[in-house]
XYZ file of C-alpha atoms in Angstrom:
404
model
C 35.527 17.742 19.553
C 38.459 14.882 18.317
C 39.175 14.383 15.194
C 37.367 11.252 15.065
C 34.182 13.040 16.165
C 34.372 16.044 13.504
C 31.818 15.753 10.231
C 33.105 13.030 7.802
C 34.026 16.308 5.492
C 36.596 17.356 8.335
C 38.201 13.767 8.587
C 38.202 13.760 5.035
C 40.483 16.632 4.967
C 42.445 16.021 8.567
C 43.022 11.935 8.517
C 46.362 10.128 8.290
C 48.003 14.181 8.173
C 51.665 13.924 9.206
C 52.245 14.948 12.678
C 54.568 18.113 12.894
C 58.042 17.075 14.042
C 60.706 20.209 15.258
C 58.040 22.777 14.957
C 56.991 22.306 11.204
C 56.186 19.569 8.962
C 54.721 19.201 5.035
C 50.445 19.164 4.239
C 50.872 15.964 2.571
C 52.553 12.834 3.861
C 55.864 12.685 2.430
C 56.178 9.523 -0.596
C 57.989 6.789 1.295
C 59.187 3.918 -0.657
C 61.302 1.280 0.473
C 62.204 -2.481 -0.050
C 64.346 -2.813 3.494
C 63.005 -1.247 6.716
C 66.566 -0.808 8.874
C 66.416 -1.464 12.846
C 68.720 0.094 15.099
C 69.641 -3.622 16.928
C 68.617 -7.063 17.038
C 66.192 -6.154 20.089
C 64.851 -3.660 18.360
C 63.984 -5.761 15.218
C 62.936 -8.755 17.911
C 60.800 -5.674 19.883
C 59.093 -4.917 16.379
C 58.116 -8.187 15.238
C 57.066 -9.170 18.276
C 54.406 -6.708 17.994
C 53.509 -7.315 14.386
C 52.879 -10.487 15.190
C 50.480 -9.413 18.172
C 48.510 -7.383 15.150
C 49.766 -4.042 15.750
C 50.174 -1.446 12.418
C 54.272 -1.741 12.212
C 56.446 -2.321 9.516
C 59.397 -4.928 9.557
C 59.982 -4.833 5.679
C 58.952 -2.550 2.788
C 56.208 -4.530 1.746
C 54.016 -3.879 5.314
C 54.498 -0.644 4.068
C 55.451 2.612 6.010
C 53.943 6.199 5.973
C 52.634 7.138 2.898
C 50.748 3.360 3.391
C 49.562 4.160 7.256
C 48.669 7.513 6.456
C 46.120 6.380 3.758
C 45.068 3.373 5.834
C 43.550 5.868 8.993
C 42.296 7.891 6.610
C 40.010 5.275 5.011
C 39.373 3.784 8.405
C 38.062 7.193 9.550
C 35.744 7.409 6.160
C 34.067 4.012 7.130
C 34.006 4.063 10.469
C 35.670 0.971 10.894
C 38.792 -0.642 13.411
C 41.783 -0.719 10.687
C 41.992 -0.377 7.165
C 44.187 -2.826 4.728
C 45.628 -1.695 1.074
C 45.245 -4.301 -1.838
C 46.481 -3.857 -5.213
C 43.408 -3.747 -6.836
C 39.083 -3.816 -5.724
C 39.668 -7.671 -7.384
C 42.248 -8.267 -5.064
C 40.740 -6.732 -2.339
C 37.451 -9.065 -3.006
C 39.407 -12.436 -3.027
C 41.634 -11.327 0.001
C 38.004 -11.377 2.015
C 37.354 -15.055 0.710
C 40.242 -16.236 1.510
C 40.621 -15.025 4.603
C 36.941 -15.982 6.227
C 36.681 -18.810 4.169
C 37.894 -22.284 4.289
C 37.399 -25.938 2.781
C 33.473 -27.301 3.429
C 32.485 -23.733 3.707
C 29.252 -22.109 2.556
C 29.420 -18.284 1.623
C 25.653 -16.793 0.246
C 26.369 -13.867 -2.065
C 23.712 -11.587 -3.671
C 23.239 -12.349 -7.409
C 23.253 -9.348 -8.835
C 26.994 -8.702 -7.385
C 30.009 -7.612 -9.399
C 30.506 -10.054 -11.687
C 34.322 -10.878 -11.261
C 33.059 -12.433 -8.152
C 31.614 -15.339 -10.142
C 34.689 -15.912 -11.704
C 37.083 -15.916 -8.434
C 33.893 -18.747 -7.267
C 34.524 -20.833 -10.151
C 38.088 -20.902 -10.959
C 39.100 -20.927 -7.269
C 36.723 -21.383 -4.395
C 35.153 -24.687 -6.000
C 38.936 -25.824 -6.121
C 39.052 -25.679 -2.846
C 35.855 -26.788 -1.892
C 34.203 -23.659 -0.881
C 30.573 -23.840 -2.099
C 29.191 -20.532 -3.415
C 25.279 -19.897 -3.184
C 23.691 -16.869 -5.062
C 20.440 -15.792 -3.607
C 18.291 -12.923 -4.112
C 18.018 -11.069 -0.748
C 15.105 -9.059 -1.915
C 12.703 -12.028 -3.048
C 14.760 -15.073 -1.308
C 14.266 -16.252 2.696
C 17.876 -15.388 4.084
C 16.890 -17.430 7.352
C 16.153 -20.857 5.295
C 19.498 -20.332 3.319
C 22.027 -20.211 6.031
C 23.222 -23.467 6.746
C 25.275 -25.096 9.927
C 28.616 -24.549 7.613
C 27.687 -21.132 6.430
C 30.048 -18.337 7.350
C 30.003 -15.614 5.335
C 27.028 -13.076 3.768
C 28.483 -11.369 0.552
C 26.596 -8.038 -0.343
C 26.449 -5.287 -2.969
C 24.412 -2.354 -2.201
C 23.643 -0.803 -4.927
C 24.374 -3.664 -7.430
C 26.260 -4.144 -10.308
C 25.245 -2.033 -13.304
C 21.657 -1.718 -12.250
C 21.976 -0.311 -8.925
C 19.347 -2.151 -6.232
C 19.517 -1.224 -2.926
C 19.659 -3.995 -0.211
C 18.319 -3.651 3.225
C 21.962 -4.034 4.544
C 19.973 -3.602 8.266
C 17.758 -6.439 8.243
C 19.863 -8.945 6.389
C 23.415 -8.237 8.979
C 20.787 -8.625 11.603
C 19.643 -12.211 10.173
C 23.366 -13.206 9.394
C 24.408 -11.959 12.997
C 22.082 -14.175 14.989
C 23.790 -17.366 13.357
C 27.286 -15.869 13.913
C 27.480 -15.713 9.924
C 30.280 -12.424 8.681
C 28.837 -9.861 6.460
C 30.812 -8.155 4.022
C 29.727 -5.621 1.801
C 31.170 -4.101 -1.445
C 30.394 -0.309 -0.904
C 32.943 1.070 -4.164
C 29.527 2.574 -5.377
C 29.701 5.452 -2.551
C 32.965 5.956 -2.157
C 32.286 5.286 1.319
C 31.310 9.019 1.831
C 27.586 8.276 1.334
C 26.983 4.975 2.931
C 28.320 3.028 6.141
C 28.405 -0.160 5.924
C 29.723 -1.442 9.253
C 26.981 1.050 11.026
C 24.139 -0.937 9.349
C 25.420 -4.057 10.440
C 28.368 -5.350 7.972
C 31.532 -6.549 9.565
C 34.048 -6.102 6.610
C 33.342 -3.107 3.691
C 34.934 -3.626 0.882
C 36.165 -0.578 -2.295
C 37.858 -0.524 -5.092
C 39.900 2.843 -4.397
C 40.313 2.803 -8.244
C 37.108 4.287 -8.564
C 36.014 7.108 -6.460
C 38.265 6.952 -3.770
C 41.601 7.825 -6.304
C 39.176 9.472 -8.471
C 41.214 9.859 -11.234
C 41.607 7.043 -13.535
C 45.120 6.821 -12.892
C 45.690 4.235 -10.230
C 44.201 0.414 -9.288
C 43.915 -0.527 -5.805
C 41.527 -2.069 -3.438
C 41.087 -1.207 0.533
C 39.229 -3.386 2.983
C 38.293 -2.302 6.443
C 37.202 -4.426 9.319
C 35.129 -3.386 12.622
C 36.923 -5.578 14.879
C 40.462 -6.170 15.910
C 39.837 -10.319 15.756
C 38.958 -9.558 11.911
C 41.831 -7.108 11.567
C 44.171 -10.225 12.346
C 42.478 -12.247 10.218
C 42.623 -10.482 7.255
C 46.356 -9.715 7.903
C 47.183 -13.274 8.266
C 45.552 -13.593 4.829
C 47.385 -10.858 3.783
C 50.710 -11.473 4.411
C 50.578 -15.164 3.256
C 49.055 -13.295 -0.249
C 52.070 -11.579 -0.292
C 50.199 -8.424 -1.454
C 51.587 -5.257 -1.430
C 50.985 -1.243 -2.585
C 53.059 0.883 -3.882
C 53.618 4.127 -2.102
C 53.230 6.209 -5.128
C 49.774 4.505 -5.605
C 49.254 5.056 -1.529
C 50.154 9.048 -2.282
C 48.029 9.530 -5.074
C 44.825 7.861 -3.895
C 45.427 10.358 -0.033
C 45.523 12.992 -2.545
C 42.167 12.014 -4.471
C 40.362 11.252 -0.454
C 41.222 14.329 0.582
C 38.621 15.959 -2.501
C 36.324 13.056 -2.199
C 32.954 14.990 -0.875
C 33.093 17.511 -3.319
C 33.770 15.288 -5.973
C 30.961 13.010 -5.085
C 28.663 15.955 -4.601
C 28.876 16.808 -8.702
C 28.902 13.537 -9.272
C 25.762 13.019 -7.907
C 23.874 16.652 -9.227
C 25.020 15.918 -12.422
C 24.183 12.285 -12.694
C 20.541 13.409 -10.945
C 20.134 15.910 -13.960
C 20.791 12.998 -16.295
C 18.891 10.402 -15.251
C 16.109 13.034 -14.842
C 16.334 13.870 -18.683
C 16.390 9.966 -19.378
C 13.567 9.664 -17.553
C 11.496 11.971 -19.613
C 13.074 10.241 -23.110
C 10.752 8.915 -25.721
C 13.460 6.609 -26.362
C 14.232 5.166 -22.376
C 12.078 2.246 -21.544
C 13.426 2.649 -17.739
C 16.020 4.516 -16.063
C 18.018 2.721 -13.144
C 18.808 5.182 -10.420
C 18.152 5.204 -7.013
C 18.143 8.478 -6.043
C 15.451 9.127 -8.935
C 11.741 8.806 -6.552
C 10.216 6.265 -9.045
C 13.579 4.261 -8.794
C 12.085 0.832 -6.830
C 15.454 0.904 -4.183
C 14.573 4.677 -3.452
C 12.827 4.288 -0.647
C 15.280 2.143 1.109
C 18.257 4.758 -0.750
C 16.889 7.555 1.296
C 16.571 6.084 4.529
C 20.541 4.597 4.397
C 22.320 6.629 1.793
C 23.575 10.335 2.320
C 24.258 10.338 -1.187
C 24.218 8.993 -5.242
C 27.427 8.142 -6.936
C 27.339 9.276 -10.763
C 26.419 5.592 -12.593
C 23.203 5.624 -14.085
C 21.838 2.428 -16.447
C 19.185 2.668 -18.864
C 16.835 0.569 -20.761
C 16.379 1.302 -24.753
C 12.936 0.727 -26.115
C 14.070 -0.050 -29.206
C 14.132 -4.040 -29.787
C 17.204 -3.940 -32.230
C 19.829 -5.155 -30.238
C 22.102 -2.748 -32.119
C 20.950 0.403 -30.689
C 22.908 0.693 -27.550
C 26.372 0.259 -29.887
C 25.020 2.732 -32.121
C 24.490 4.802 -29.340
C 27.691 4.877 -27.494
C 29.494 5.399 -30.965
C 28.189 8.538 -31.425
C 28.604 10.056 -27.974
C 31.437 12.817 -28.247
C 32.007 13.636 -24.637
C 31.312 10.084 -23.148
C 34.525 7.609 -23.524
C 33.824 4.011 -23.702
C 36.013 2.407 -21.299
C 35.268 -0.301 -18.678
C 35.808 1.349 -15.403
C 34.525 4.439 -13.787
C 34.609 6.882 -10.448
C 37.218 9.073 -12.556
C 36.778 12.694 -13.149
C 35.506 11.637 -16.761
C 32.261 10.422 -17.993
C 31.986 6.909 -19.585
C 29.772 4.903 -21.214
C 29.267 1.173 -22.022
C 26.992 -1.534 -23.103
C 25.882 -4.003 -20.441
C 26.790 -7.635 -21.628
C 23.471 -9.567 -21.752
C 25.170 -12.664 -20.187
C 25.889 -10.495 -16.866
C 22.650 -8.807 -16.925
C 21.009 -12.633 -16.945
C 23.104 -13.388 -13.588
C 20.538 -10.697 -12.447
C 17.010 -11.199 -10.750
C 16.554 -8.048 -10.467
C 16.887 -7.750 -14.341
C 14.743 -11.155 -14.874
C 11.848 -10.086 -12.872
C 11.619 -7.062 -14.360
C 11.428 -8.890 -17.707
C 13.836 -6.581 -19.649
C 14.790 -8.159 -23.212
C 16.498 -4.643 -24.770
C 19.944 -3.078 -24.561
C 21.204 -1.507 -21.622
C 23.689 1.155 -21.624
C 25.754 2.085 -18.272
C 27.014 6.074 -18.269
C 29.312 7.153 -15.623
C 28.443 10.607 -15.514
C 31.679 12.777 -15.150
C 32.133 16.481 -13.978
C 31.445 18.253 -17.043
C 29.038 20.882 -17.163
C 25.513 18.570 -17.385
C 24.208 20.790 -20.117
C 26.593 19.452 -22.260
C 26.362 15.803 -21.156
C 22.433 15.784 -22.011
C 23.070 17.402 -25.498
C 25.835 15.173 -26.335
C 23.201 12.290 -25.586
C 20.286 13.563 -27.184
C 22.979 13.974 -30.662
C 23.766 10.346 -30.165
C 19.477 9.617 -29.286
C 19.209 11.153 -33.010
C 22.020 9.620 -34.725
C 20.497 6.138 -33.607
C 16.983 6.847 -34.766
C 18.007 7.762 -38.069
C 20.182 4.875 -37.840
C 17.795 2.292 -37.052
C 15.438 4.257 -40.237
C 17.919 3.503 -42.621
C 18.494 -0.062 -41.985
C 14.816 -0.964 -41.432
């Protein structure tokens, strides 16, 4: 068996390792920065760009990056399956690199509404400058068929969603956009890409931002998108170059380093999220829990049948109508930090802003009007995690008592 055809936990461990040069060589890729790449003659630098410019993985100048870069780059292809893998300097960056690149003036993109919301501002303050049109839809309740128009080429996808987590039949929708030549890309930073595969259900791009899980641990920003084709692969690196974006190989390093414990991560992520949302589900104070890997979750169904996996964010729904309670609630969690990202080795927790939750019709049809609170559920021990959030359940009854 290759490399390529061991269990994902294997390639996890084995991708992008350094090959052993005079008989011996280091575990890790070696840290290799540089602003000048150095060519032995001029037909050697002429040989080399040459085949850059034919879309080949070579470096003619620091900023295409050299080992520490490629290294990370096959071993995120390898993860997802895909042809070749591209760094960006952050998820954002790593969104609005796939816009730019498959997108051009006149062009119609369809994008699921409940997607991360940054997306919505990249639409408005740049797209619509440049005469991109931007349709939401809901692919659960909306025709994808009637949508797609002569000028439409691109289908953008989260699966789960934004802070409440629905699961999209990725399958059936990349079949619909396929038979009217229409690229799918989907953002897939909720599994790390260890739990779901994008590009095998049908997507053409897949999209993370290795911030989160990938680095997991809250100590780097960077985005990676990987393409299933070699056409797309010189696409995007077109796009790329005229970006001018670039890594650096200390970030590169350190998010190799957090891949290479990614499963096992992800793994307590997931059984200690699952004991969570279990115990929300059985509050007197939770009006609903959103978590797909819980059976009365609506996406479960669909979760089971493409995901391998859950990640660790879980949402939930207060039952109390004063719209103070979720604030009340996250100041008087002791092991939860309130901070806006997540996939970190830490547990987090955060109040989910009305105004994106409206964006939502997932969240309209279900005709939620209380506060929502997002946890990231860390690697602690879970026992602690639930008492810590039954203290702060308390704290906010009596609160709520004392003000009524």
């Amino acid at each position: 068996m290759s490399r390529d055809q061991a269990h994902v936990q294997t390639r996890l461990v084995h991708a992008g390792s350094p090959e052993l040069k005079g008989g011996s060589g280091p575990v890790n890729v070696p840290v290799v920065r540089t602003s000048t790449v150095r060519f032995a003659d001029t037909a050697a630098h002429a040989a080399l760009n040459r085949q850059r410019a034919a879309g080949e993985r070579v470096a003619t100048y620091g900023r295409h990056g050299l080992d520490t870069h490629q290294a990370l780059e096959q071993a995120v292809a390898s993860l997802e399956g895909g042809y070749r893998t591209v760094l960006a300097p952050s998820g954002l960056s790593a969104i609005v690199l796939v816009l730019l690149a498959t997108l051009a003036p006149g062009d119609h993109a369809l994008v699921s509404d409940s997607v991360y919301s940054p997306v919505r501002k990249v639409d408005k303050s740049l797209l619509q400058r440049y005469g991109i049109e931007v349709e939401y839809f809901s692919p659960a309740r909306d025709d994808l068929e009637s949508r797609i128009r002569p000028n439409t080429r691109l289908l953008y996808l989260e699966s789960p969603s934004s802070l409440l987590y629905e699961v999209l039949d990725l399958p059936a929708l990349a079949a619909v956009a396929r038979r009217h030549g229409v690229l799918v890309a989907a953002d897939n930073t909720w599994s790390g890409g260890l739990y779901y595969q994008p590009l095998a259900l049908g997507a053409h791009i897949s999209i993370q931002a290795a911030t989160k899980y990938l680095a997991g641990h809250s100590d780097v920003m960077m985005g990676v998108v990987t393409v299933d084709s070699a056409e797309l692969s010189q696409r995007i690196g077109v796009a790329y170059d005229a970006l001018g974006l670039s890594v650096g190989a200390d970030d590169a390093y350190l998010t190799l380093r957090g891949l290479r414990t990614l499963d096992v991560r992800l793994a307590r992520h997931h059984q200690n999220a699952l004991s969570v949302a279990e115990y929300l589900g059985r509050h007197a104070d939770v009006e609903r829990v959103y978590y797909p890997a819980l059976p009365q979750d609506p996406g479960h169904a669909l979760w089971r049948r493409d995901f391998s996996g859950a990640s660790g964010l879980v949402s939930f729904v207060f039952k109390h109508p004063e719209a103070a309670a979720a604030a009340r609630f996250i100041d008087a969690l002791k092991y939860f930090s309130i901070g806006a990202s997540w996939g970190g080795y830490e547990s987090l927790a955060l109040e989910a802003a009305p105004e994106r939750l409206a964006e939502h019709s997932y969240w309209r049809d279900a005709a939620q009007a209380h506060s929502v609170v997002r946890l990231h559920i860390g690697l602690e021990n879970p026992l602690d995690l639930i008492d810590d959030l039954e203290r702060a359940f308390g704290a906010t009854r009596d609160a709520m008592r004392r003000s009524a």
